[in-house]
mmCIF file of C-alpha atoms in Angstrom:
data_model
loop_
_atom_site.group_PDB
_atom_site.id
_atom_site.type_symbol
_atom_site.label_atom_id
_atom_site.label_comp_id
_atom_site.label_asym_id
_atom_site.label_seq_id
_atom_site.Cartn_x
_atom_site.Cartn_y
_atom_site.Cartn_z
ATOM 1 C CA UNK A 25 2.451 -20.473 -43.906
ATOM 2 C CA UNK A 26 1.413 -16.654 -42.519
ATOM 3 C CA UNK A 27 -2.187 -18.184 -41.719
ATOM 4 C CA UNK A 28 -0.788 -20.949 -39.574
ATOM 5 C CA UNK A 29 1.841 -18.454 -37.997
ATOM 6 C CA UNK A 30 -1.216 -16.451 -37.370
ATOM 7 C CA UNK A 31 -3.338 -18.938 -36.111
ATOM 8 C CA UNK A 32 -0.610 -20.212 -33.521
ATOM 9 C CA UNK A 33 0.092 -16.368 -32.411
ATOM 10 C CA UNK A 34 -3.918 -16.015 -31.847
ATOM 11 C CA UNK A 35 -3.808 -19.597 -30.000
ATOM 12 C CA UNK A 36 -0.665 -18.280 -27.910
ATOM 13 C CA UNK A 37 -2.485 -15.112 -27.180
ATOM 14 C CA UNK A 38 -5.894 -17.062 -26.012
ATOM 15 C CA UNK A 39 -3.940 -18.754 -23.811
ATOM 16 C CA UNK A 40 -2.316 -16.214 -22.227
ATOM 17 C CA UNK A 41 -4.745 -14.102 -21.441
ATOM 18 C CA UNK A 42 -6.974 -16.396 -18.702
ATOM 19 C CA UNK A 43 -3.712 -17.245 -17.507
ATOM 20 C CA UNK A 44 -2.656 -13.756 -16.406
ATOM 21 C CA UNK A 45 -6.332 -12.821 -15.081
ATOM 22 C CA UNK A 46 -5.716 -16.197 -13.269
ATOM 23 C CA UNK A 47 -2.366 -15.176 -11.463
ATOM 24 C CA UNK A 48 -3.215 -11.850 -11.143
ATOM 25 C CA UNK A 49 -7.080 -13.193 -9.047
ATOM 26 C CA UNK A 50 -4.769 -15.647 -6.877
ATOM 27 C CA UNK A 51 -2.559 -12.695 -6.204
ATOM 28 C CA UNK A 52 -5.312 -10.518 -5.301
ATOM 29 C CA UNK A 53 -7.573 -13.026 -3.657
ATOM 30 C CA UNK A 54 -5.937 -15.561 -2.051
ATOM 31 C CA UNK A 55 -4.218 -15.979 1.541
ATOM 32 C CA UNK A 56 -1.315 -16.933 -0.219
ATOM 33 C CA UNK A 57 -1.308 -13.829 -2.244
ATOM 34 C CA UNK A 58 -2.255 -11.576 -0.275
ATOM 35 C CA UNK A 59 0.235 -12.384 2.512
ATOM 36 C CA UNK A 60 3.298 -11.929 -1.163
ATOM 37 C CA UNK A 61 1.270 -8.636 -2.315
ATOM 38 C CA UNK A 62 1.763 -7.341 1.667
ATOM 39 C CA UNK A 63 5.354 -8.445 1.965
ATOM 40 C CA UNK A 64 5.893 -6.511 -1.759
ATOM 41 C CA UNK A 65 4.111 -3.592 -0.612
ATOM 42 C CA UNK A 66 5.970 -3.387 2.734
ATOM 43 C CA UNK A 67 9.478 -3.838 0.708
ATOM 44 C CA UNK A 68 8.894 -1.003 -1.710
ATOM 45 C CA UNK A 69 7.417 1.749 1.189
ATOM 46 C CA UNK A 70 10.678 0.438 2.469
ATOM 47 C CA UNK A 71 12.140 1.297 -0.169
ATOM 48 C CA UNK A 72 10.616 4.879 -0.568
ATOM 49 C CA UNK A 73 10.704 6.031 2.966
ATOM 50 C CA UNK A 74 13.021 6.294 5.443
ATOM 51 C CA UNK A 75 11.669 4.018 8.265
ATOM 52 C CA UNK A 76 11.206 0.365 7.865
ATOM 53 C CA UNK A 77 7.713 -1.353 6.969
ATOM 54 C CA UNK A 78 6.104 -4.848 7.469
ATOM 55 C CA UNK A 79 2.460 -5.583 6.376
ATOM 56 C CA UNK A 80 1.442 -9.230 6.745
ATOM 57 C CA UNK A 81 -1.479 -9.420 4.449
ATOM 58 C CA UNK A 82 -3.238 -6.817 2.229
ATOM 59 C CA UNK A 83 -6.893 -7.187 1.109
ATOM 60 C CA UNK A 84 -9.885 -5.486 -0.130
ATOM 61 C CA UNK A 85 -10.668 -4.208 -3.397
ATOM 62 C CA UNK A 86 -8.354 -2.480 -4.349
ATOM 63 C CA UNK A 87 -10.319 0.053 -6.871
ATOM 64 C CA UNK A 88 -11.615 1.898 -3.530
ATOM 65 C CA UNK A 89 -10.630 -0.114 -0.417
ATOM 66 C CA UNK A 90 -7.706 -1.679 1.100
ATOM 67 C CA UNK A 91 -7.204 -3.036 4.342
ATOM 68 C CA UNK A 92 -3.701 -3.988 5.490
ATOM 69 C CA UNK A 93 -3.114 -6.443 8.277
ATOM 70 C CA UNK A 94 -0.686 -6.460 11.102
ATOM 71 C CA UNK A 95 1.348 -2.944 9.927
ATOM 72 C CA UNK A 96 4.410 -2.081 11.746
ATOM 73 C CA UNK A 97 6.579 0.980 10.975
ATOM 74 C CA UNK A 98 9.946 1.451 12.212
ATOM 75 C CA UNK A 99 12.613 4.307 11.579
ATOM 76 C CA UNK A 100 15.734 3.210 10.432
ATOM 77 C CA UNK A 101 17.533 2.549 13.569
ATOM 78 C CA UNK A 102 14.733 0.185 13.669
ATOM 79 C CA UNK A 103 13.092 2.181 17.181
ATOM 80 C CA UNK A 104 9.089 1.635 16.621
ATOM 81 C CA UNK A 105 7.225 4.033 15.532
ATOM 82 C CA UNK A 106 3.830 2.522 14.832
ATOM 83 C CA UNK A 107 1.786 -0.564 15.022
ATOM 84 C CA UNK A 108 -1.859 -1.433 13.555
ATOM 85 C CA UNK A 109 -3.608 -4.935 14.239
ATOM 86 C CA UNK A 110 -5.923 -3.381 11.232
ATOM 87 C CA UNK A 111 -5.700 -0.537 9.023
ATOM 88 C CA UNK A 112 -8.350 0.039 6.757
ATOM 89 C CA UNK A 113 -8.683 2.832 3.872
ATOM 90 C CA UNK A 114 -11.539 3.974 1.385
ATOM 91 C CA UNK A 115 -10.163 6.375 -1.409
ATOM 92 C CA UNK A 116 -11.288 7.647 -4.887
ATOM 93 C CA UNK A 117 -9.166 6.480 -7.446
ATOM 94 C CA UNK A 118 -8.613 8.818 -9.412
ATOM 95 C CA UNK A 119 -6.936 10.859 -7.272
ATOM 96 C CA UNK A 120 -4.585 8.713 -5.841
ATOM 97 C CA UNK A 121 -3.287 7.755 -10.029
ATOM 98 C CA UNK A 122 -3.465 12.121 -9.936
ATOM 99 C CA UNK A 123 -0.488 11.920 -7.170
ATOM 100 C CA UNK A 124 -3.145 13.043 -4.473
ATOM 101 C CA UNK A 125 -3.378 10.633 -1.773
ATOM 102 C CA UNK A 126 -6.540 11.686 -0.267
ATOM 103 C CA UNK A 127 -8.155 8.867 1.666
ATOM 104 C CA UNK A 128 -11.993 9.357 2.704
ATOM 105 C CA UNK A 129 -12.021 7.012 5.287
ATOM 106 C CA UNK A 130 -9.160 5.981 7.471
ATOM 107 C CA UNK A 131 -9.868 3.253 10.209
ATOM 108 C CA UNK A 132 -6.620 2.396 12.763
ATOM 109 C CA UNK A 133 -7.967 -1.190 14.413
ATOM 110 C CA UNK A 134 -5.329 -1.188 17.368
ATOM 111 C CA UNK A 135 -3.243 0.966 16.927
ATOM 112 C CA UNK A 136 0.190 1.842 19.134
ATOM 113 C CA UNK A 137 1.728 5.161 17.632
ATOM 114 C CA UNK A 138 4.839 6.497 19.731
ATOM 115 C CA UNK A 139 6.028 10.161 18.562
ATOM 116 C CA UNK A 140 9.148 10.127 20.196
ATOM 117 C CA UNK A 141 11.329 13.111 19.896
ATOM 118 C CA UNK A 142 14.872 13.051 18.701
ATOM 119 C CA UNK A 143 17.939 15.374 18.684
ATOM 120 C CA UNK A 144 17.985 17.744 15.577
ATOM 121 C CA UNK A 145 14.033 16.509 14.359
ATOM 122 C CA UNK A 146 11.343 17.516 16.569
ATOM 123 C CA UNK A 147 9.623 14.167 16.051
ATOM 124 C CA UNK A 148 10.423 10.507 14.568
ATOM 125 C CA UNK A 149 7.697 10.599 11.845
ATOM 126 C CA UNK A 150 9.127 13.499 9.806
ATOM 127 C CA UNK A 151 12.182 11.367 9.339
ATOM 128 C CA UNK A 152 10.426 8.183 8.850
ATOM 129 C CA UNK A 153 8.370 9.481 5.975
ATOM 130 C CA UNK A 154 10.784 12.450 4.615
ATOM 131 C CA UNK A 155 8.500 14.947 4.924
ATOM 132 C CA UNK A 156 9.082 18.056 4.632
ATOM 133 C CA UNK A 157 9.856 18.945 0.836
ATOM 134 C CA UNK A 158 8.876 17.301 -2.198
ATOM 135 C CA UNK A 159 10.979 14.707 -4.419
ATOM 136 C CA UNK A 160 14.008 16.039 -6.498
ATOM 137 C CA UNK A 161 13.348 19.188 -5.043
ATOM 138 C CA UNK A 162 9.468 19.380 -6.449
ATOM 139 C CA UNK A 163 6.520 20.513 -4.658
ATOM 140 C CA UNK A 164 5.410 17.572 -1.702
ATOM 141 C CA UNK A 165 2.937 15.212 -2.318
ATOM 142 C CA UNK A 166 -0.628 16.326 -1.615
ATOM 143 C CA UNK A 167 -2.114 14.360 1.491
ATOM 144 C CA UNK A 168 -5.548 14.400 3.254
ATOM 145 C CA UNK A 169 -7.171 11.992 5.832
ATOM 146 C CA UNK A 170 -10.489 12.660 6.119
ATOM 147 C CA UNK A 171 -13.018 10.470 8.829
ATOM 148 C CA UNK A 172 -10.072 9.012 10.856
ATOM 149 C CA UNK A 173 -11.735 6.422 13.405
ATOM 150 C CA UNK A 174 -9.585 4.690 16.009
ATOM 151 C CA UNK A 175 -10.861 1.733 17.595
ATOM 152 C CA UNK A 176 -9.235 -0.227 20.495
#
């Protein structure tokens, strides 16, 4: 009895395993999954920030490169803030799982940025991304651009 309740828990687990390295490729590399990993993405910055965020499809490898389609960012009184036909991002890992979000290369395909000022906050972005101070009253996040290339 144990070595057939083993054998079907070994069978179960077999199975399981291509299945989720299945899902997760069609997430990762598929139209279709890109466009639902873009609208997740966009719903927890969303959630996060202050300002409202739509990406329509998210790409690249993800271990060192992403590139994010159609980005718009919005405060909350949804006045627009920014807009990028292509933004694309190289990065070392292991800093960003560290809590450093230092990207190496930053390229803005597009882009429409309006820093428009508003009474009591010198600027929109501030607001839009909280900056400022840190979470819970911590240190803030540590974040670099480095090679920032705008093409039109």
């Amino acid at each position: 009895m144990r070595r057939r309740l083993l054998r079907l828990s070994v069978a179960v687990l077999l199975a399981l395993i291509p299945s989720a390295l299945g899902g997760l490729a069609a997430l990762l590399y598929s139209d279709v999954g890109e466009r639902t990993l873009g609208r997740l993405v966009a719903a927890e910055l969303s959630a996060r920030f202050a300002g409202r965020f739509a990406i329509e499809q998210i790409g690249g490898t993800f271990f060192n490169s992403l590139v994010l389609h159609e980005v718009r960012i919005q405060d909350s009184t949804v006045l627009p803030f920014a807009t990028f036909r292509r933004l694309e991002v190289t990065y070392d890992a292991s800093r960003l799982f560290a809590g450093q979000l230092v990207f190496d290369r930053v390229r803005l395909v597009s882009p429409d940025v309006r820093l428009v000022a508003m009474s009591g906050c010198p600027l929109i972005f501030p607001r839009i991304f909280r900056l400022g101070g840190g979470s819970r009253g911590g240190r803030p996040p540590f974040v670099e651009f480095r090679d920032l290339v705008l093409t039109y």
